Amino acid sequence: MPELPEMENYRKLLSERILDQSITNVTVSREKSINVTPEVFEKELVNERIVYIERRGKHLIFHMSTGKRLVLHLMLGGILYIGTEQERPKRSTQVEIEFGEVVLYFIGLRLGYLHLLSAKETDELMSDLGPEPLDYRFTLEKFKERLKGRRGTIKTTLVNQRVIAGIGNCYSDEIAFAASLRPDTKIQDVLLNEDALSRLYHAIQSVLREATAGGGYMEMPLYAGDELTGKYDEQCRVYDREGETCTRCNEGIINKVEITGKKAFFCPVCQH
């Protein structure tokens, strides 16, 4: 599932390509991916423009020239591609938004959605999300406050969108590794250890910034010639590295376990 770095990468790259471009056509192949009828969806979008793209947690919010918002959550398996009809990916698309000869393809929206909402409806939808972890206001002290009274593991806490927005399965494991903590460590034990708490906070910052700069781990480029999107997959230290030797200690073999139904990866030697 795309997480903060993937969606931030999409936000930056799409902002360079579609802002203020007139929407010339809309195709909806799966009505369940949107929240209005295809006719209303098309009427609201055609001849209008996207003036700003915002990211909130794992969502992209396309601000329309009409004041409405298109809220995207890719969920599991969702990806984006932008290109001409000749560059159309060999994947089924659920929604297509055309900007002249260029088309933004929404792929894999089986669980995800692209909803047309008012500004108020968008704010209400986002109201339960926790703070943005890379916001300058999200300090170590704020992080500590978010964890107070929490139960569960590092893994389950980091992926809880009400606690912190934007972190999922991949980066929770990478963050735990960077902090030299097992993902199944109890969060209440972290709160009792100032050094561990500081390591975990700074790992959130460093991993998410590094992954964002590296284009995230998405499986395919956003457009033809895109050499950034997905490159961070090669830099993951533990996620999906089961059976490989740890790149940090060169001793441990990366383990895969389940923590409350979620797969987690860690090095048993240098994570404690």
PDB file of C-alpha atoms in Angstrom:
ATOM      1  CA  MET A   1       0.000   0.000   0.000  1.00  0.00           C
ATOM      2  CA  PRO A   2       1.392   3.435  -0.904  1.00  0.00           C
ATOM      3  CA  GLU A   3       2.519   5.357   2.172  1.00  0.00           C
ATOM      4  CA  LEU A   4       3.648   8.924   2.834  1.00  0.00           C
ATOM      5  CA  PRO A   5       6.820   8.831   0.667  1.00  0.00           C
ATOM      6  CA  GLU A   6       4.990   7.323  -2.321  1.00  0.00           C
ATOM      7  CA  MET A   7       2.113   9.802  -2.150  1.00  0.00           C
ATOM      8  CA  GLU A   8       4.453  12.750  -1.623  1.00  0.00           C
ATOM      9  CA  ASN A   9       6.445  11.649  -4.654  1.00  0.00           C
ATOM     10  CA  TYR A  10       3.240  11.482  -6.696  1.00  0.00           C
ATOM     11  CA  ARG A  11       2.210  14.908  -5.411  1.00  0.00           C
ATOM     12  CA  LYS A  12       5.449  16.565  -6.476  1.00  0.00           C
ATOM     13  CA  LEU A  13       5.664  14.926  -9.892  1.00  0.00           C
ATOM     14  CA  LEU A  14       1.986  15.449 -10.766  1.00  0.00           C
ATOM     15  CA  SER A  15       2.165  19.089  -9.665  1.00  0.00           C
ATOM     16  CA  GLU A  16       4.788  19.618 -12.367  1.00  0.00           C
ATOM     17  CA  ARG A  17       2.565  18.094 -15.050  1.00  0.00           C
ATOM     18  CA  ILE A  18      -1.140  18.771 -14.594  1.00  0.00           C
ATOM     19  CA  LEU A  19      -1.679  21.934 -12.568  1.00  0.00           C
ATOM     20  CA  ASP A  20      -3.831  24.549 -14.348  1.00  0.00           C
ATOM     21  CA  GLN A  21      -4.314  22.240 -17.322  1.00  0.00           C
ATOM     22  CA  SER A  22      -7.906  22.077 -18.566  1.00  0.00           C
ATOM     23  CA  ILE A  23      -9.599  18.698 -18.097  1.00  0.00           C
ATOM     24  CA  THR A  24     -10.898  17.652 -21.514  1.00  0.00           C
ATOM     25  CA  ASN A  25     -12.508  14.302 -20.754  1.00  0.00           C
ATOM     26  CA  VAL A  26     -13.223  11.841 -17.957  1.00  0.00           C
ATOM     27  CA  THR A  27     -13.769   8.076 -18.201  1.00  0.00           C
ATOM     28  CA  VAL A  28     -15.091   5.993 -15.306  1.00  0.00           C
ATOM     29  CA  SER A  29     -14.831   2.227 -15.783  1.00  0.00           C
ATOM     30  CA  ARG A  30     -15.731   1.285 -12.218  1.00  0.00           C
ATOM     31  CA  GLU A  31     -18.502   3.266 -10.559  1.00  0.00           C
ATOM     32  CA  LYS A  32     -17.643   1.938  -7.089  1.00  0.00           C
ATOM     33  CA  SER A  33     -14.337   3.826  -7.254  1.00  0.00           C
ATOM     34  CA  ILE A  34     -16.168   7.167  -7.132  1.00  0.00           C
ATOM     35  CA  ASN A  35     -18.916   8.490  -4.851  1.00  0.00           C
ATOM     36  CA  VAL A  36     -21.223  10.135  -7.391  1.00  0.00           C
ATOM     37  CA  THR A  37     -22.637   8.989 -10.714  1.00  0.00           C
ATOM     38  CA  PRO A  38     -20.244   9.009 -13.679  1.00  0.00           C
ATOM     39  CA  GLU A  39     -22.423  11.690 -15.271  1.00  0.00           C
ATOM     40  CA  VAL A  40     -22.096  14.021 -12.293  1.00  0.00           C
ATOM     41  CA  PHE A  41     -18.385  13.219 -11.970  1.00  0.00           C
ATOM     42  CA  GLU A  42     -17.783  14.144 -15.615  1.00  0.00           C
ATOM     43  CA  LYS A  43     -19.925  17.276 -15.444  1.00  0.00           C
ATOM     44  CA  GLU A  44     -18.060  18.545 -12.363  1.00  0.00           C
ATOM     45  CA  LEU A  45     -14.608  17.955 -13.868  1.00  0.00           C
ATOM     46  CA  VAL A  46     -14.647  18.562 -17.623  1.00  0.00           C
ATOM     47  CA  ASN A  47     -13.437  22.045 -18.601  1.00  0.00           C
ATOM     48  CA  GLU A  48     -12.224  22.666 -15.041  1.00  0.00           C
ATOM     49  CA  ARG A  49      -8.646  22.673 -13.706  1.00  0.00           C
ATOM     50  CA  ILE A  50      -6.664  21.237 -10.823  1.00  0.00           C
ATOM     51  CA  VAL A  51      -5.065  24.260  -9.170  1.00  0.00           C
ATOM     52  CA  TYR A  52      -3.245  22.624  -6.278  1.00  0.00           C
ATOM     53  CA  ILE A  53      -2.336  19.124  -5.078  1.00  0.00           C
ATOM     54  CA  GLU A  54      -2.090  18.477  -1.364  1.00  0.00           C
ATOM     55  CA  ARG A  55      -1.041  15.358   0.496  1.00  0.00           C
ATOM     56  CA  ARG A  56      -2.538  14.424   3.854  1.00  0.00           C
ATOM     57  CA  GLY A  57      -1.273  11.159   5.300  1.00  0.00           C
ATOM     58  CA  LYS A  58      -1.735   8.556   2.563  1.00  0.00           C
ATOM     59  CA  HIS A  59      -4.268  10.702   0.684  1.00  0.00           C
ATOM     60  CA  LEU A  60      -3.827  13.038  -2.260  1.00  0.00           C
ATOM     61  CA  ILE A  61      -6.242  15.962  -2.391  1.00  0.00           C
ATOM     62  CA  PHE A  62      -6.711  17.578  -5.800  1.00  0.00           C
ATOM     63  CA  HIS A  63      -8.045  21.124  -5.341  1.00  0.00           C
ATOM     64  CA  MET A  64     -10.326  21.989  -8.237  1.00  0.00           C
ATOM     65  CA  SER A  65     -10.848  25.425  -9.780  1.00  0.00           C
ATOM     66  CA  THR A  66     -14.506  25.112  -8.700  1.00  0.00           C
ATOM     67  CA  GLY A  67     -13.563  24.869  -5.029  1.00  0.00           C
ATOM     68  CA  LYS A  68     -14.393  21.157  -4.909  1.00  0.00           C
ATOM     69  CA  ARG A  69     -11.828  18.500  -4.002  1.00  0.00           C
ATOM     70  CA  LEU A  70     -10.913  15.142  -5.516  1.00  0.00           C
ATOM     71  CA  VAL A  71      -9.755  12.948  -2.649  1.00  0.00           C
ATOM     72  CA  LEU A  72      -7.650   9.932  -3.602  1.00  0.00           C
ATOM     73  CA  HIS A  73      -6.750   6.967  -1.410  1.00  0.00           C
ATOM     74  CA  LEU A  74      -5.000   4.215  -3.370  1.00  0.00           C
ATOM     75  CA  MET A  75      -5.296   1.584  -0.612  1.00  0.00           C
ATOM     76  CA  LEU A  76      -3.819  -1.840  -1.408  1.00  0.00           C
ATOM     77  CA  GLY A  77      -2.722  -2.278  -5.027  1.00  0.00           C
ATOM     78  CA  GLY A  78      -3.525   1.211  -6.293  1.00  0.00           C
ATOM     79  CA  ILE A  79      -1.065   3.069  -8.525  1.00  0.00           C
ATOM     80  CA  LEU A  80      -1.023   6.053 -10.878  1.00  0.00           C
ATOM     81  CA  TYR A  81       0.334   6.541 -14.380  1.00  0.00           C
ATOM     82  CA  ILE A  82       0.359   9.623 -16.601  1.00  0.00           C
ATOM     83  CA  GLY A  83       1.026   9.551 -20.316  1.00  0.00           C
ATOM     84  CA  THR A  84      -0.448   9.567 -23.796  1.00  0.00           C
ATOM     85  CA  GLU A  85      -2.860   6.998 -25.196  1.00  0.00           C
ATOM     86  CA  GLN A  86       0.117   5.356 -26.926  1.00  0.00           C
ATOM     87  CA  GLU A  87       1.835   4.996 -23.531  1.00  0.00           C
ATOM     88  CA  ARG A  88      -1.244   3.510 -21.848  1.00  0.00           C
ATOM     89  CA  PRO A  89      -0.145   0.874 -19.304  1.00  0.00           C
ATOM     90  CA  LYS A  90      -1.237  -2.704 -19.905  1.00  0.00           C
ATOM     91  CA  ARG A  91      -3.376  -2.674 -16.782  1.00  0.00           C
ATOM     92  CA  SER A  92      -7.095  -2.164 -16.258  1.00  0.00           C
ATOM     93  CA  THR A  93      -7.985   1.366 -15.239  1.00  0.00           C
ATOM     94  CA  GLN A  94     -10.905   2.417 -13.072  1.00  0.00           C
ATOM     95  CA  VAL A  95     -10.795   6.166 -13.753  1.00  0.00           C
ATOM     96  CA  GLU A  96      -9.074   8.222 -16.451  1.00  0.00           C
ATOM     97  CA  ILE A  97      -8.779  12.022 -16.467  1.00  0.00           C
ATOM     98  CA  GLU A  98      -7.620  13.566 -19.723  1.00  0.00           C
ATOM     99  CA  PHE A  99      -5.673  16.786 -20.099  1.00  0.00           C
ATOM    100  CA  GLY A 100      -5.615  17.100 -23.873  1.00  0.00           C
ATOM    101  CA  GLU A 101      -3.262  14.405 -25.154  1.00  0.00           C
ATOM    102  CA  VAL A 102      -2.081  13.488 -21.663  1.00  0.00           C
ATOM    103  CA  VAL A 103      -4.114  11.100 -19.513  1.00  0.00           C
ATOM    104  CA  LEU A 104      -3.889  10.473 -15.775  1.00  0.00           C
ATOM    105  CA  TYR A 105      -4.679   6.782 -15.260  1.00  0.00           C
ATOM    106  CA  PHE A 106      -5.967   5.518 -11.917  1.00  0.00           C
ATOM    107  CA  ILE A 107      -5.109   1.828 -11.683  1.00  0.00           C
ATOM    108  CA  GLY A 108      -6.016  -0.813  -9.134  1.00  0.00           C
ATOM    109  CA  LEU A 109      -8.770   1.139  -7.387  1.00  0.00           C
ATOM    110  CA  ARG A 110     -10.499  -2.022  -6.194  1.00  0.00           C
ATOM    111  CA  LEU A 111     -10.238  -1.050  -2.553  1.00  0.00           C
ATOM    112  CA  GLY A 112      -9.188   2.553  -3.077  1.00  0.00           C
ATOM    113  CA  TYR A 113     -11.320   5.481  -4.173  1.00  0.00           C
ATOM    114  CA  LEU A 114     -11.402   8.864  -5.908  1.00  0.00           C
ATOM    115  CA  HIS A 115     -14.174  10.882  -4.288  1.00  0.00           C
ATOM    116  CA  LEU A 116     -15.547  14.268  -5.285  1.00  0.00           C
ATOM    117  CA  LEU A 117     -16.107  16.264  -2.090  1.00  0.00           C
ATOM    118  CA  SER A 118     -16.654  19.790  -0.863  1.00  0.00           C
ATOM    119  CA  ALA A 119     -13.931  21.509   1.167  1.00  0.00           C
ATOM    120  CA  LYS A 120     -15.965  20.918   4.347  1.00  0.00           C
ATOM    121  CA  GLU A 121     -16.491  17.230   3.555  1.00  0.00           C
ATOM    122  CA  THR A 122     -12.765  16.844   2.919  1.00  0.00           C
ATOM    123  CA  ASP A 123     -11.884  18.454   6.239  1.00  0.00           C
ATOM    124  CA  GLU A 124     -14.328  16.152   8.020  1.00  0.00           C
ATOM    125  CA  LEU A 125     -12.814  13.099   6.319  1.00  0.00           C
ATOM    126  CA  MET A 126      -9.306  14.113   7.404  1.00  0.00           C
ATOM    127  CA  SER A 127     -10.284  15.172  10.931  1.00  0.00           C
ATOM    128  CA  ASP A 128      -9.424  11.810  12.540  1.00  0.00           C
ATOM    129  CA  LEU A 129      -5.912  11.656  11.113  1.00  0.00           C
ATOM    130  CA  GLY A 130      -2.933  12.152  13.389  1.00  0.00           C
ATOM    131  CA  PRO A 131      -0.236  14.782  12.763  1.00  0.00           C
ATOM    132  CA  GLU A 132       2.090  14.784   9.778  1.00  0.00           C
ATOM    133  CA  PRO A 133       5.380  13.252  10.965  1.00  0.00           C
ATOM    134  CA  LEU A 134       7.549  15.557   8.829  1.00  0.00           C
ATOM    135  CA  ASP A 135       5.779  18.744   9.904  1.00  0.00           C
ATOM    136  CA  TYR A 136       8.173  21.055  11.766  1.00  0.00           C
ATOM    137  CA  ARG A 137       5.624  21.245  14.586  1.00  0.00           C
ATOM    138  CA  PHE A 138       5.869  17.498  15.169  1.00  0.00           C
ATOM    139  CA  THR A 139       8.634  17.673  17.757  1.00  0.00           C
ATOM    140  CA  LEU A 140      10.037  14.980  20.024  1.00  0.00           C
ATOM    141  CA  GLU A 141       7.844  16.325  22.814  1.00  0.00           C
ATOM    142  CA  LYS A 142       4.742  16.165  20.586  1.00  0.00           C
ATOM    143  CA  PHE A 143       5.671  12.599  19.644  1.00  0.00           C
ATOM    144  CA  LYS A 144       5.911  11.673  23.307  1.00  0.00           C
ATOM    145  CA  GLU A 145       2.474  13.194  23.949  1.00  0.00           C
ATOM    146  CA  ARG A 146       0.951  11.147  21.102  1.00  0.00           C
ATOM    147  CA  LEU A 147       2.252   7.951  22.687  1.00  0.00           C
ATOM    148  CA  LYS A 148       1.095   8.604  26.254  1.00  0.00           C
ATOM    149  CA  GLY A 149      -1.423   6.045  27.414  1.00  0.00           C
ATOM    150  CA  ARG A 150      -0.952   3.917  24.299  1.00  0.00           C
ATOM    151  CA  ARG A 151      -0.805   0.151  24.401  1.00  0.00           C
ATOM    152  CA  GLY A 152       0.480  -2.244  21.789  1.00  0.00           C
ATOM    153  CA  THR A 153       3.693  -2.554  19.825  1.00  0.00           C
ATOM    154  CA  ILE A 154       5.871  -0.137  17.882  1.00  0.00           C
ATOM    155  CA  LYS A 155       4.471  -1.672  14.699  1.00  0.00           C
ATOM    156  CA  THR A 156       0.800  -1.274  15.552  1.00  0.00           C
ATOM    157  CA  THR A 157       1.335   2.221  16.942  1.00  0.00           C
ATOM    158  CA  LEU A 158       3.217   3.560  13.928  1.00  0.00           C
ATOM    159  CA  VAL A 159       0.648   2.246  11.428  1.00  0.00           C
ATOM    160  CA  ASN A 160      -2.270   3.690  13.418  1.00  0.00           C
ATOM    161  CA  GLN A 161      -3.330   6.667  11.302  1.00  0.00           C
ATOM    162  CA  ARG A 162      -5.013   8.312  14.298  1.00  0.00           C
ATOM    163  CA  VAL A 163      -1.649   8.450  16.084  1.00  0.00           C
ATOM    164  CA  ILE A 164       0.556   9.551  13.160  1.00  0.00           C
ATOM    165  CA  ALA A 165      -0.569   9.962   9.550  1.00  0.00           C
ATOM    166  CA  GLY A 166       1.140   8.338   6.580  1.00  0.00           C
ATOM    167  CA  ILE A 167       3.146   5.395   7.938  1.00  0.00           C
ATOM    168  CA  GLY A 168       2.256   1.838   6.903  1.00  0.00           C
ATOM    169  CA  ASN A 169       3.725  -1.651   6.890  1.00  0.00           C
ATOM    170  CA  CYS A 170       6.920  -0.934   4.977  1.00  0.00           C
ATOM    171  CA  TYR A 171       8.133   2.174   6.745  1.00  0.00           C
ATOM    172  CA  SER A 172       7.107   1.034  10.224  1.00  0.00           C
ATOM    173  CA  ASP A 173       9.588  -1.829   9.799  1.00  0.00           C
ATOM    174  CA  GLU A 174      12.267   0.407   8.301  1.00  0.00           C
ATOM    175  CA  ILE A 175      11.810   2.908  11.133  1.00  0.00           C
ATOM    176  CA  ALA A 176      12.082   0.209  13.802  1.00  0.00           C
ATOM    177  CA  PHE A 177      15.261  -1.055  12.139  1.00  0.00           C
ATOM    178  CA  ALA A 178      16.781   2.440  11.981  1.00  0.00           C
ATOM    179  CA  ALA A 179      16.013   2.841  15.700  1.00  0.00           C
ATOM    180  CA  SER A 180      17.559  -0.601  16.491  1.00  0.00           C
ATOM    181  CA  LEU A 181      14.268  -1.681  18.060  1.00  0.00           C
ATOM    182  CA  ARG A 182      12.217  -4.770  17.290  1.00  0.00           C
ATOM    183  CA  PRO A 183       8.837  -3.887  15.762  1.00  0.00           C
ATOM    184  CA  ASP A 184       7.110  -6.004  18.431  1.00  0.00           C
ATOM    185  CA  THR A 185       8.586  -3.925  21.272  1.00  0.00           C
ATOM    186  CA  LYS A 186       5.835  -2.637  23.556  1.00  0.00           C
ATOM    187  CA  ILE A 187       5.296   1.074  23.052  1.00  0.00           C
ATOM    188  CA  GLN A 188       4.907   1.558  26.820  1.00  0.00           C
ATOM    189  CA  ASP A 189       8.450   0.222  27.262  1.00  0.00           C
ATOM    190  CA  VAL A 190       9.718   2.757  24.735  1.00  0.00           C
ATOM    191  CA  LEU A 191       8.093   5.557  26.750  1.00  0.00           C
ATOM    192  CA  LEU A 192      10.053   4.443  29.812  1.00  0.00           C
ATOM    193  CA  ASN A 193      13.369   4.679  27.943  1.00  0.00           C
ATOM    194  CA  GLU A 194      14.305   8.202  26.852  1.00  0.00           C
ATOM    195  CA  ASP A 195      17.094   6.964  24.591  1.00  0.00           C
ATOM    196  CA  ALA A 196      14.813   4.496  22.789  1.00  0.00           C
ATOM    197  CA  LEU A 197      12.098   7.136  22.449  1.00  0.00           C
ATOM    198  CA  SER A 198      14.551   9.604  20.922  1.00  0.00           C
ATOM    199  CA  ARG A 199      15.930   6.974  18.547  1.00  0.00           C
ATOM    200  CA  LEU A 200      12.441   6.065  17.391  1.00  0.00           C
ATOM    201  CA  TYR A 201      11.458   9.698  16.797  1.00  0.00           C
ATOM    202  CA  HIS A 202      14.608  10.510  14.821  1.00  0.00           C
ATOM    203  CA  ALA A 203      14.249   7.263  12.847  1.00  0.00           C
ATOM    204  CA  ILE A 204      10.783   8.395  11.736  1.00  0.00           C
ATOM    205  CA  GLN A 205      12.278  11.622  10.468  1.00  0.00           C
ATOM    206  CA  SER A 206      15.295  10.130   8.721  1.00  0.00           C
ATOM    207  CA  VAL A 207      13.569   7.143   7.100  1.00  0.00           C
ATOM    208  CA  LEU A 208      10.605   9.097   5.736  1.00  0.00           C
ATOM    209  CA  ARG A 209      12.813  11.879   4.388  1.00  0.00           C
ATOM    210  CA  GLU A 210      15.231   9.423   2.793  1.00  0.00           C
ATOM    211  CA  ALA A 211      12.399   7.385   1.278  1.00  0.00           C
ATOM    212  CA  THR A 212      10.649  10.482  -0.085  1.00  0.00           C
ATOM    213  CA  ALA A 213      13.856  11.752  -1.666  1.00  0.00           C
ATOM    214  CA  GLY A 214      14.367   8.256  -3.099  1.00  0.00           C
ATOM    215  CA  GLY A 215      10.971   8.114  -4.798  1.00  0.00           C
ATOM    216  CA  GLY A 216       9.368   5.569  -2.466  1.00  0.00           C
ATOM    217  CA  TYR A 217       9.000   1.897  -3.293  1.00  0.00           C
ATOM    218  CA  MET A 218       6.185   1.833  -5.922  1.00  0.00           C
ATOM    219  CA  GLU A 219       6.336  -0.990  -8.453  1.00  0.00           C
ATOM    220  CA  MET A 220       6.164   1.073 -11.653  1.00  0.00           C
ATOM    221  CA  PRO A 221       7.228   4.552 -12.827  1.00  0.00           C
ATOM    222  CA  LEU A 222       4.680   7.370 -12.922  1.00  0.00           C
ATOM    223  CA  TYR A 223       5.488   8.279 -16.520  1.00  0.00           C
ATOM    224  CA  ALA A 224       7.721   7.227 -19.406  1.00  0.00           C
ATOM    225  CA  GLY A 225      11.305   8.099 -18.541  1.00  0.00           C
ATOM    226  CA  ASP A 226      10.608   8.407 -14.821  1.00  0.00           C
ATOM    227  CA  GLU A 227      13.794   7.234 -13.118  1.00  0.00           C
ATOM    228  CA  LEU A 228      12.862   8.274  -9.578  1.00  0.00           C
ATOM    229  CA  THR A 229       9.590   6.578  -8.626  1.00  0.00           C
ATOM    230  CA  GLY A 230      10.173   3.274  -6.842  1.00  0.00           C
ATOM    231  CA  LYS A 231      13.941   3.577  -6.460  1.00  0.00           C
ATOM    232  CA  TYR A 232      13.798   3.417  -2.673  1.00  0.00           C
ATOM    233  CA  ASP A 233      12.715  -0.221  -2.908  1.00  0.00           C
ATOM    234  CA  GLU A 234      16.353  -1.071  -3.535  1.00  0.00           C
ATOM    235  CA  GLN A 235      17.322   0.708  -0.298  1.00  0.00           C
ATOM    236  CA  CYS A 236      14.918  -1.056   2.074  1.00  0.00           C
ATOM    237  CA  ARG A 237      16.984  -2.705   4.813  1.00  0.00           C
ATOM    238  CA  VAL A 238      14.459  -5.181   6.207  1.00  0.00           C
ATOM    239  CA  TYR A 239      11.065  -4.903   4.515  1.00  0.00           C
ATOM    240  CA  ASP A 240      10.487  -7.935   2.259  1.00  0.00           C
ATOM    241  CA  ARG A 241      14.094  -9.010   2.914  1.00  0.00           C
ATOM    242  CA  GLU A 242      13.251 -12.255   4.734  1.00  0.00           C
ATOM    243  CA  GLY A 243      16.170 -14.698   4.715  1.00  0.00           C
ATOM    244  CA  GLU A 244      18.737 -12.090   3.677  1.00  0.00           C
ATOM    245  CA  THR A 245      21.758 -11.162   5.777  1.00  0.00           C
ATOM    246  CA  CYS A 246      21.412  -7.898   7.684  1.00  0.00           C
ATOM    247  CA  THR A 247      23.276  -5.102   5.889  1.00  0.00           C
ATOM    248  CA  ARG A 248      24.134  -3.387   9.174  1.00  0.00           C
ATOM    249  CA  CYS A 249      25.538  -6.108  11.422  1.00  0.00           C
ATOM    250  CA  ASN A 250      26.346  -8.653   8.683  1.00  0.00           C
ATOM    251  CA  GLU A 251      25.364 -11.390  11.139  1.00  0.00           C
ATOM    252  CA  GLY A 252      21.621 -11.540  11.565  1.00  0.00           C
ATOM    253  CA  ILE A 253      19.238 -13.099   9.070  1.00  0.00           C
ATOM    254  CA  ILE A 254      16.134 -10.988   8.469  1.00  0.00           C
ATOM    255  CA  ASN A 255      13.112 -12.615  10.108  1.00  0.00           C
ATOM    256  CA  LYS A 256       9.473 -12.325   9.129  1.00  0.00           C
ATOM    257  CA  VAL A 257       6.800 -12.484  11.813  1.00  0.00           C
ATOM    258  CA  GLU A 258       3.162 -11.503  12.222  1.00  0.00           C
ATOM    259  CA  ILE A 259       2.151  -8.774  14.645  1.00  0.00           C
ATOM    260  CA  THR A 260      -1.617  -8.550  15.107  1.00  0.00           C
ATOM    261  CA  GLY A 261      -2.154  -9.833  11.585  1.00  0.00           C
ATOM    262  CA  LYS A 262       0.454  -7.625   9.898  1.00  0.00           C
ATOM    263  CA  LYS A 263       3.707  -8.970   8.506  1.00  0.00           C
ATOM    264  CA  ALA A 264       6.829  -7.474  10.016  1.00  0.00           C
ATOM    265  CA  PHE A 265      10.519  -7.843   9.209  1.00  0.00           C
ATOM    266  CA  PHE A 266      13.500  -7.323  11.528  1.00  0.00           C
ATOM    267  CA  CYS A 267      17.059  -8.373  12.305  1.00  0.00           C
ATOM    268  CA  PRO A 268      17.173 -10.536  15.461  1.00  0.00           C
ATOM    269  CA  VAL A 269      20.797  -9.589  16.136  1.00  0.00           C
ATOM    270  CA  CYS A 270      20.889  -5.778  16.020  1.00  0.00           C
ATOM    271  CA  GLN A 271      17.270  -4.966  16.873  1.00  0.00           C
ATOM    272  CA  HIS A 272      16.416  -5.350  20.535  1.00  0.00           C
TER     273      HIS A 272
END
